[in-house]
């Protein structure tokens, strides 16, 4: 028998679904109309994040920390990657593992690199491929547990990317960019709307890019194209379809030894362009195919139905050579690093299906307004993963010799399956003109299956969990709205303990207290939030059975985030953020020495500011200039003998726009400051991005 809370949730969901269809029964076929879901992307200051929140509620009246980076802000940042797009967002540490070709970021102290969604749907886990940014209108960052909306996610937060969809006006936009490190890039964006409406409109956009890296032999090549179409089926139905193809080729960069960079090496400083892998054994190629649709139907009874579906196929073939982590140096002369048995040939073939169904209705009950959402979502993913390991010789970092022979030492081939289904219910209750209560609950059923084709073994694990969310927001006036919220999350964990007991899901919980701020004309949006986040059931070393794990660990992060986005005086636009995280540590562990250790790569303070000023008032044409800064205080990594130094880098831009063309010069890290993004372990640190100068010519017809 189901526990009472699950039985009640299931009864309510299916009861509301039955009512919706019963109320709309007629003898004639319904009229259908189509429109893609769109967040507000036309203004510099976002007031909604519909795709990520699964709600049309204003951000000002949402009791949760959400950051939105829209198209103009992405242009300001000159962001080429997701890590660059969310760099400087409050609560986010991005690119901490350097320029290795993947999307690496931490939200509220928890690694969230796998928590990337597209249009509200998970794009698959561990795809080894950085998400293409050029096809996106917005990047939305939700901080804190998001399991109620999205199921199994890390408690720190997640990123949702909103794709470019057909618009109501016809246009052609293109750009050509040339920049540092031989960057060559071209983009195009074509939209055709025969009826001056989003219905019946078609759009196609794409990018071609090629860039080298300051590290020897490292490069990045990208090819991307995405068509989309909105059907015109009538007033009550919206249907939008979209497809995309991405090809990516790159060399994976690992970092540099600590001795010779952060710490003195008796043999001198290491050349910053040193590549510690092998150019003959280090290329990654990947192809990502994605297609899906968004369907909406408005019932006459007042219910709205929304179905979102996507299928994604990812193929990756990559080679990489890594330094050893345990015996890093061959000897105490500190000239040669050990790479034995640490060369890999990785092949991944992932296929995932994801779907989300929602029923929504607004109604009044006993003079109280309710905004009810009932949802059922599911994901199925299959991953065929090969990881062949090879032996390769050591590398003298002062006189590197590449092209060494490799010998196969181990073959690993696994087939992994993940299936989950989630049932959720959310009610946004307007208690009066000022007080909003939000209650949400969700139950998930998850199943994992792992097959080792080499050892001919198989393991299966099933988990289920109930997560919830409750918040209260009080609108003092149109300017200030304080709130308090509590949310939980869960994430399945594979593996067993020494007694062959399957691990329980990790759990997360968070208390958040905050204040939302805005100007009366909504051209200024700001927030400040204090949070206390706990990650529980963390796997740690078994103190009795060597080589096994037990789930007795806990991590805690606690801090304050504040940010503002503003369009001031018609000519000045700015974004600013500040994060203070005094506590980010292990609070429970079977090893007493680990308790109190700070979580890797989390600075106590981070900050950012970005501005753009246009000389022509009330116009997006003419000259403009911009400037900004980004920085972090020092941070640590377990075992690293020294802290990673703090840094501040400055960015600037200048440009000129006419009705049909424009030009822009942008400089990131203007003074070419050498800094370190983070560390992989006690022996390897990762490099920050050097100065990047880009000149872009834009066309708009």
mmCIF file of N, CA, C and O in Angstrom, residues 258-259 262-263 600-601 635-645 678-685:
data_model
loop_
_atom_site.group_PDB
_atom_site.id
_atom_site.type_symbol
_atom_site.label_atom_id
_atom_site.label_comp_id
_atom_site.label_asym_id
_atom_site.label_seq_id
_atom_site.Cartn_x
_atom_site.Cartn_y
_atom_site.Cartn_z
ATOM 1 N N UNK A 258 51.340 22.001 -9.785
ATOM 2 C CA UNK A 258 51.388 23.069 -8.787
ATOM 3 C C UNK A 258 52.829 23.537 -8.591
ATOM 4 O O UNK A 258 53.095 24.744 -8.500
ATOM 5 N N UNK A 259 53.762 22.558 -8.529
ATOM 6 C CA UNK A 259 55.178 22.928 -8.418
ATOM 7 C C UNK A 259 55.663 23.460 -9.764
ATOM 8 O O UNK A 259 55.709 22.745 -10.758
ATOM 9 N N UNK A 262 52.050 27.647 -8.872
ATOM 10 C CA UNK A 262 51.711 28.247 -7.578
ATOM 11 C C UNK A 262 52.878 28.172 -6.601
ATOM 12 O O UNK A 262 53.099 29.094 -5.812
ATOM 13 N N UNK A 263 53.578 27.050 -6.628
ATOM 14 C CA UNK A 263 54.723 26.851 -5.739
ATOM 15 C C UNK A 263 56.000 26.748 -6.558
ATOM 16 O O UNK A 263 55.974 26.296 -7.705
ATOM 17 N N UNK A 600 35.961 21.880 -2.087
ATOM 18 C CA UNK A 600 36.926 22.310 -3.093
ATOM 19 C C UNK A 600 36.391 23.432 -3.983
ATOM 20 O O UNK A 600 35.225 23.413 -4.399
ATOM 21 N N UNK A 601 37.283 24.379 -4.276
ATOM 22 C CA UNK A 601 37.072 25.424 -5.294
ATOM 23 C C UNK A 601 35.928 26.386 -4.977
ATOM 24 O O UNK A 601 35.347 26.985 -5.896
ATOM 25 N N UNK A 635 40.699 30.506 -2.675
ATOM 26 C CA UNK A 635 39.943 29.289 -2.383
ATOM 27 C C UNK A 635 40.917 28.135 -2.222
ATOM 28 O O UNK A 635 42.101 28.248 -2.576
ATOM 29 N N UNK A 636 40.409 27.024 -1.698
ATOM 30 C CA UNK A 636 41.277 25.903 -1.357
ATOM 31 C C UNK A 636 40.775 24.617 -1.992
ATOM 32 O O UNK A 636 39.630 24.528 -2.433
ATOM 33 N N UNK A 637 41.663 23.626 -2.044
ATOM 34 C CA UNK A 637 41.352 22.272 -2.497
ATOM 35 C C UNK A 637 42.001 21.315 -1.510
ATOM 36 O O UNK A 637 43.147 21.521 -1.096
ATOM 37 N N UNK A 638 41.257 20.287 -1.126
ATOM 38 C CA UNK A 638 41.743 19.338 -0.133
ATOM 39 C C UNK A 638 43.094 18.761 -0.545
ATOM 40 O O UNK A 638 43.251 18.224 -1.646
ATOM 41 N N UNK A 639 44.089 18.881 0.325
ATOM 42 C CA UNK A 639 45.426 18.362 0.058
ATOM 43 C C UNK A 639 46.367 19.360 -0.577
ATOM 44 O O UNK A 639 47.590 19.159 -0.540
ATOM 45 N N UNK A 640 45.835 20.418 -1.168
ATOM 46 C CA UNK A 640 46.681 21.427 -1.801
ATOM 47 C C UNK A 640 47.403 22.226 -0.725
ATOM 48 O O UNK A 640 46.777 22.741 0.208
ATOM 49 N N UNK A 641 48.723 22.343 -0.862
ATOM 50 C CA UNK A 641 49.541 22.941 0.194
ATOM 51 C C UNK A 641 49.376 24.450 0.303
ATOM 52 O O UNK A 641 49.827 25.049 1.283
ATOM 53 N N UNK A 642 48.768 25.074 -0.690
ATOM 54 C CA UNK A 642 48.632 26.526 -0.696
ATOM 55 C C UNK A 642 47.257 26.893 -1.249
ATOM 56 O O UNK A 642 46.673 26.141 -2.029
ATOM 57 N N UNK A 643 46.743 28.034 -0.812
ATOM 58 C CA UNK A 643 45.461 28.493 -1.341
ATOM 59 C C UNK A 643 45.620 28.983 -2.778
ATOM 60 O O UNK A 643 46.672 29.510 -3.164
ATOM 61 N N UNK A 644 44.565 28.809 -3.558
ATOM 62 C CA UNK A 644 44.529 29.378 -4.905
ATOM 63 C C UNK A 644 44.308 30.875 -4.760
ATOM 64 O O UNK A 644 43.355 31.305 -4.115
ATOM 65 N N UNK A 645 45.162 31.711 -5.328
ATOM 66 C CA UNK A 645 45.095 33.154 -5.073
ATOM 67 C C UNK A 645 43.791 33.793 -5.575
ATOM 68 O O UNK A 645 43.164 33.312 -6.522
ATOM 69 N N UNK A 678 41.003 27.192 -10.696
ATOM 70 C CA UNK A 678 40.730 26.223 -9.629
ATOM 71 C C UNK A 678 41.829 25.184 -9.606
ATOM 72 O O UNK A 678 42.938 25.399 -10.096
ATOM 73 N N UNK A 679 41.520 24.030 -9.023
ATOM 74 C CA UNK A 679 42.479 22.931 -8.954
ATOM 75 C C UNK A 679 41.741 21.612 -9.081
ATOM 76 O O UNK A 679 40.622 21.460 -8.595
ATOM 77 N N UNK A 680 42.384 20.646 -9.752
ATOM 78 C CA UNK A 680 41.811 19.304 -9.880
ATOM 79 C C UNK A 680 42.095 18.461 -8.644
ATOM 80 O O UNK A 680 41.267 17.653 -8.229
ATOM 81 N N UNK A 681 43.263 18.630 -8.073
ATOM 82 C CA UNK A 681 43.682 17.902 -6.875
ATOM 83 C C UNK A 681 44.874 18.637 -6.277
ATOM 84 O O UNK A 681 45.159 19.785 -6.652
ATOM 85 N N UNK A 682 45.600 17.965 -5.387
ATOM 86 C CA UNK A 682 46.707 18.645 -4.719
ATOM 87 C C UNK A 682 47.911 18.862 -5.621
ATOM 88 O O UNK A 682 48.849 19.583 -5.237
ATOM 89 N N UNK A 683 47.911 18.272 -6.818
ATOM 90 C CA UNK A 683 49.059 18.388 -7.711
ATOM 91 C C UNK A 683 48.813 19.200 -8.975
ATOM 92 O O UNK A 683 49.761 19.630 -9.619
ATOM 93 N N UNK A 684 47.548 19.373 -9.373
ATOM 94 C CA UNK A 684 47.238 20.019 -10.647
ATOM 95 C C UNK A 684 46.315 21.214 -10.446
ATOM 96 O O UNK A 684 45.250 21.098 -9.832
ATOM 97 N N UNK A 685 46.728 22.363 -10.994
ATOM 98 C CA UNK A 685 45.872 23.543 -10.973
ATOM 99 C C UNK A 685 45.420 23.840 -12.403
ATOM 100 O O UNK A 685 46.045 23.405 -13.369
#
